[in-house]
PDB file of C-alpha atoms in Angstrom:
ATOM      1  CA  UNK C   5      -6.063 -38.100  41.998  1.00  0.00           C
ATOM      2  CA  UNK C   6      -5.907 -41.508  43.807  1.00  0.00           C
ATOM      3  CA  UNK C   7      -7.978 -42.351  46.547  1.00  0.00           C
ATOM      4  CA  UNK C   8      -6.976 -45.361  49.073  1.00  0.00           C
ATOM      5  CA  UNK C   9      -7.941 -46.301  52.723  1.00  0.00           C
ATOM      6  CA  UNK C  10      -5.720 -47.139  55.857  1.00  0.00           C
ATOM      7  CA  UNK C  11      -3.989 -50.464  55.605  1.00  0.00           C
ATOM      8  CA  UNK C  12      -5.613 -53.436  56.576  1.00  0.00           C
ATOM      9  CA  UNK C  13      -3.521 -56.154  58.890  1.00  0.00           C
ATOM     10  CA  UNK C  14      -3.043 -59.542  57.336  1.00  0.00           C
ATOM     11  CA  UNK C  15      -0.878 -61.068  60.295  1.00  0.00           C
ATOM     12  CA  UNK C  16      -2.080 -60.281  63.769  1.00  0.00           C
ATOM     13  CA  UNK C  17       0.383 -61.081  66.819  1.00  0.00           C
ATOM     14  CA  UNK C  18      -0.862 -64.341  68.164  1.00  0.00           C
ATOM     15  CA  UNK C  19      -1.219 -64.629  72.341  1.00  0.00           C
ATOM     16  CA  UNK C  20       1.578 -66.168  73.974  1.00  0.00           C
ATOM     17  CA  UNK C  21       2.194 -68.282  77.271  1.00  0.00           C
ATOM     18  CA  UNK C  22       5.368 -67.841  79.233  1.00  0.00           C
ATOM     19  CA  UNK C  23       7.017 -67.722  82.512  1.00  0.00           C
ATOM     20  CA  UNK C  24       8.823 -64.600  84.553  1.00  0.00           C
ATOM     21  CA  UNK C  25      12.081 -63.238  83.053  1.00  0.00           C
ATOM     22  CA  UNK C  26      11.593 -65.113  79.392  1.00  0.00           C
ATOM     23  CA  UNK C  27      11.585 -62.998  75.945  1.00  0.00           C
ATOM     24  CA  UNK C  28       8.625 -63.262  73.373  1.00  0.00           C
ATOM     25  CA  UNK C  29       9.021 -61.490  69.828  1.00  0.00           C
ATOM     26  CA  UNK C  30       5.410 -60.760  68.322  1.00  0.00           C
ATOM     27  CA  UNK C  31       5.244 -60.061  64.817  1.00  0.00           C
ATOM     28  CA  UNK C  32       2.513 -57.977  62.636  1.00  0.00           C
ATOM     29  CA  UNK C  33       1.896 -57.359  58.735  1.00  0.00           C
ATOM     30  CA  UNK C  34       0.102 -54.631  57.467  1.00  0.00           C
ATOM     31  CA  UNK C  35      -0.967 -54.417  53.781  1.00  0.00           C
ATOM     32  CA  UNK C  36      -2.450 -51.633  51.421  1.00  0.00           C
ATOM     33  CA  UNK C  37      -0.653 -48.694  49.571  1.00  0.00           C
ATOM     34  CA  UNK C  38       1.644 -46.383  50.465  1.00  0.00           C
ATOM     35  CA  UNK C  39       4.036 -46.208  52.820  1.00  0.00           C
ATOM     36  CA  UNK C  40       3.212 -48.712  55.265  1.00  0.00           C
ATOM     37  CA  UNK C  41       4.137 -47.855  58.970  1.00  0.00           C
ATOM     38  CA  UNK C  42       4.008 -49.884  62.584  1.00  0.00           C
ATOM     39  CA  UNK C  43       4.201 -48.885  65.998  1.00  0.00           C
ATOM     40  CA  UNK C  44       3.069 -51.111  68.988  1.00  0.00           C
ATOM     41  CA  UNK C  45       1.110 -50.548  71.741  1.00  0.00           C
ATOM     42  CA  UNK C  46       1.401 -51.958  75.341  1.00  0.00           C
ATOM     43  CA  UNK C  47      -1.857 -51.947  78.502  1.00  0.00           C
ATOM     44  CA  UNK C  48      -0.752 -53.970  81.726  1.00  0.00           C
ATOM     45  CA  UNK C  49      -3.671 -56.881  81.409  1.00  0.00           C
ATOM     46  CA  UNK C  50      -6.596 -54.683  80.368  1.00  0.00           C
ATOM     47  CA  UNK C  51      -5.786 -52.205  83.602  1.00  0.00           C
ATOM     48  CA  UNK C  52      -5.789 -48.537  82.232  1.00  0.00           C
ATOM     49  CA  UNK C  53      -5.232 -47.369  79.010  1.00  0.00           C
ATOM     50  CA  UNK C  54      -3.102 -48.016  75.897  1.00  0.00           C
ATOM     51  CA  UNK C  55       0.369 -46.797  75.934  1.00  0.00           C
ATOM     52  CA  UNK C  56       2.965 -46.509  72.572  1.00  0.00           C
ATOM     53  CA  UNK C  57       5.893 -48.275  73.036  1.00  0.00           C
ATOM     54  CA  UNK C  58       8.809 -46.197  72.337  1.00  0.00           C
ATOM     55  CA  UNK C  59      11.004 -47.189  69.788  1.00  0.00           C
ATOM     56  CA  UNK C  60       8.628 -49.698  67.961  1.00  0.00           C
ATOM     57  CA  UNK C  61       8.587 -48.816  64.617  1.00  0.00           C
ATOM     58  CA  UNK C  62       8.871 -52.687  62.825  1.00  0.00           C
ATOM     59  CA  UNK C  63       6.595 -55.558  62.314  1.00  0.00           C
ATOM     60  CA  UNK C  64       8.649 -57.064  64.951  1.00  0.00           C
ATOM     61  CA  UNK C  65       8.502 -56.386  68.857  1.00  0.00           C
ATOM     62  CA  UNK C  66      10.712 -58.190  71.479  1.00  0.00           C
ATOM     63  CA  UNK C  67       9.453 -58.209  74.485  1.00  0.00           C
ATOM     64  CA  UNK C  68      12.307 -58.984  76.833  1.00  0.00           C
ATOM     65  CA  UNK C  69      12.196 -59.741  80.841  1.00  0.00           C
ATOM     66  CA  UNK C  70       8.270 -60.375  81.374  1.00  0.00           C
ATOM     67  CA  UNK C  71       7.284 -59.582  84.825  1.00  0.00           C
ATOM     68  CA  UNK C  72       3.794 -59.943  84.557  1.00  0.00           C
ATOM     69  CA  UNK C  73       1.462 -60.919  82.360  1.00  0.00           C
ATOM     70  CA  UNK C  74       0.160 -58.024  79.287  1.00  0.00           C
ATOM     71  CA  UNK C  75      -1.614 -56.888  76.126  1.00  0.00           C
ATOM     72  CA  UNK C  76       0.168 -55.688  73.238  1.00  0.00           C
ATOM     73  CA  UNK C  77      -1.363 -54.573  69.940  1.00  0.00           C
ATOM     74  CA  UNK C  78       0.448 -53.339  66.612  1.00  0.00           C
ATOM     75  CA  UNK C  79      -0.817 -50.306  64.694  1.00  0.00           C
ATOM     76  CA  UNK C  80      -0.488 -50.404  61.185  1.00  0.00           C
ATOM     77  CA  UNK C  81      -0.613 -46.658  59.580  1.00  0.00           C
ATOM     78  CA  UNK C  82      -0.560 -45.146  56.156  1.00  0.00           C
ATOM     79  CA  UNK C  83      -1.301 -42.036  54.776  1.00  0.00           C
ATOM     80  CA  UNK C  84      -5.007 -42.777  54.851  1.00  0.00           C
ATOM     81  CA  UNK C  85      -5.249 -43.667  58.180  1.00  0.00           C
ATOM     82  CA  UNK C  86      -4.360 -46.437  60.639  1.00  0.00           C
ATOM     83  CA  UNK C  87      -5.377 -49.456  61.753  1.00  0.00           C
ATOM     84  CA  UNK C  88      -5.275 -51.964  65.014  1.00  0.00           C
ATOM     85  CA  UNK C  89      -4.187 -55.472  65.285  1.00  0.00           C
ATOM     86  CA  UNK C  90      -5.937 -57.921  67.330  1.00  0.00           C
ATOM     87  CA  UNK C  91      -4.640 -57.955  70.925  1.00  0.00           C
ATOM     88  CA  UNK C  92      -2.215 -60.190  72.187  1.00  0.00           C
ATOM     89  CA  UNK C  93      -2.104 -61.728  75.397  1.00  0.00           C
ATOM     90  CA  UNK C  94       1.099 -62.397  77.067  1.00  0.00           C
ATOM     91  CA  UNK C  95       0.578 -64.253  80.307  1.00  0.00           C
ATOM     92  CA  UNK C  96       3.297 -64.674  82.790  1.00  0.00           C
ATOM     93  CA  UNK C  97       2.701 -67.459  84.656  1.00  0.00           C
ATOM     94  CA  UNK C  98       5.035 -67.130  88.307  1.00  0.00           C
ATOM     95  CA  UNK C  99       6.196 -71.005  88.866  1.00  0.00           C
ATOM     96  CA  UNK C 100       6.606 -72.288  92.442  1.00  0.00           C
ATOM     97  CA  UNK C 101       9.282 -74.630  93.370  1.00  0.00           C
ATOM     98  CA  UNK C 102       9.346 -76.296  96.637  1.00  0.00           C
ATOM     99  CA  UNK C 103      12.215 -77.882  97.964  1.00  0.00           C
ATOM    100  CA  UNK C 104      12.906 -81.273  96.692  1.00  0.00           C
ATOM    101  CA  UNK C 105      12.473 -83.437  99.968  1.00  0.00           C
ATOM    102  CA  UNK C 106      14.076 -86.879 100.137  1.00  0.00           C
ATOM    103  CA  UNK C 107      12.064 -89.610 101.534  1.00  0.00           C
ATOM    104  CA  UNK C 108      12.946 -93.608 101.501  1.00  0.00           C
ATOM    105  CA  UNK C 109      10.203 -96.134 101.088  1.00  0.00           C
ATOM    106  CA  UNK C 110       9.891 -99.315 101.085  1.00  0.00           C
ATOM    107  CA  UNK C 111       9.486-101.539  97.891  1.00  0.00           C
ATOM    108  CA  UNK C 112       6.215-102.061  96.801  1.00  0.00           C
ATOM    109  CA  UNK C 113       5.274 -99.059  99.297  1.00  0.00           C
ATOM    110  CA  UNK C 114       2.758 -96.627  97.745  1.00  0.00           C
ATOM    111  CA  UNK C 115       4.183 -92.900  97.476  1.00  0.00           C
ATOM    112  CA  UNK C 116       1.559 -89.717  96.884  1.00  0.00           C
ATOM    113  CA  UNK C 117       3.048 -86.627  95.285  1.00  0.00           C
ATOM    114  CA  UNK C 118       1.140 -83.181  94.809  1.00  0.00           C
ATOM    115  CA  UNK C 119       1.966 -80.284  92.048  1.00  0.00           C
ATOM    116  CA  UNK C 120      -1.061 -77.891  92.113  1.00  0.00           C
ATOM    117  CA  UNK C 121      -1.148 -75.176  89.924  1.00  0.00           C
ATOM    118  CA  UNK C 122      -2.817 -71.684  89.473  1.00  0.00           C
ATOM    119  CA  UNK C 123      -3.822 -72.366  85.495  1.00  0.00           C
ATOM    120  CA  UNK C 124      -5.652 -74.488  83.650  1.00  0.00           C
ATOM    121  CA  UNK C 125      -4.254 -76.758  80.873  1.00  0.00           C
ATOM    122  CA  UNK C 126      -0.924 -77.484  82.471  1.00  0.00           C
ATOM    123  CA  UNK C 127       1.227 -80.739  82.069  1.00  0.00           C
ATOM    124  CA  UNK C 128       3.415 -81.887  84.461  1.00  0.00           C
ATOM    125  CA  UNK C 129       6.580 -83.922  84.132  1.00  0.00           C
ATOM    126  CA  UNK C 130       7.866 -86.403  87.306  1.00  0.00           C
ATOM    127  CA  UNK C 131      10.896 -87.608  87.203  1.00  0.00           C
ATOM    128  CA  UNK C 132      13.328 -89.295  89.903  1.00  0.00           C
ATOM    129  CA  UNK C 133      16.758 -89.495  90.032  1.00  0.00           C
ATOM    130  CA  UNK C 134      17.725 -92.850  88.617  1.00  0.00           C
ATOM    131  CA  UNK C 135      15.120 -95.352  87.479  1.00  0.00           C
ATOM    132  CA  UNK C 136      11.830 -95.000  85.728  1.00  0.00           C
ATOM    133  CA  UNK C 137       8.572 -93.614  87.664  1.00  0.00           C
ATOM    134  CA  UNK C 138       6.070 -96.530  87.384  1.00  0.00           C
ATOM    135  CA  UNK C 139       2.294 -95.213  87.034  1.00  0.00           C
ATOM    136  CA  UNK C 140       1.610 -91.772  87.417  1.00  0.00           C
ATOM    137  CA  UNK C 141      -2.157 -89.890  87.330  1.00  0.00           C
ATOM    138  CA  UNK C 142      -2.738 -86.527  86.755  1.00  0.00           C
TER     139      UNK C 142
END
């Protein structure tokens, strides 16, 4: 007789950083003997409890559509037992445009333009329509 333990993950899904209506595919490795098998689990950003995700049996989960930012976590099983990846955190971040509003100034006439954002750790990009934008701060 042969005596093993459940499987023990070697790749957790790493957190990801999106927007609404975008696709992320996490991915999971389990290792340890026997017949390895996944299934994912799903919580709506730590509100509730866990919930299996039908149809999730792979080391691979696309997540398709994001509304709104969640956790997902993979569950590695054998005939031992089972174990739980680290959770993932998918945030959705909702982007605000504004209209673009035309303005005409004056050479050498100072222009102020605001982008605020709900997160931390965001870049943003300024462009304008022909030319080069001179001297921008964050």
């Amino acid at each position: 007789v042969y005596v093993y333990g459940p499987p023990n993950v070697k790749y957790h899904p790493m957190s990801h950083l999106t927007t609404v209506s975008m696709s992320v595919t996490l991915n999971c490795k389990g290792t340890g003997r026997g017949s390895i098998t996944y299934h994912w689990e799903t919580i709506n950003s730590g509100r509730g409890q866990w919930m299996s995700i039908s149809n999730s049996n792979t080391r691979r989960l696309v997540v398709r559509n994001l509304q709104e930012s969640q956790q997902y976590r993979c569950v590695v099983s054998n005939e031992a037992g089972r174990t739980r990846s680290n959770v993932a955190n998918i945030t959705v971040l909702r982007i605000t445009t504004h209209p673009i509003i035309s303005t005409t100034v004056k050479e050498m006439q100072d222009v102020t333009l605001t982008c605020l954002s709900s997160v931390d750790d965001v870049t943003y990009s300024w462009h304008r329509v022909s030319g080069s934008v001179p001297s921008i701060s964050r």
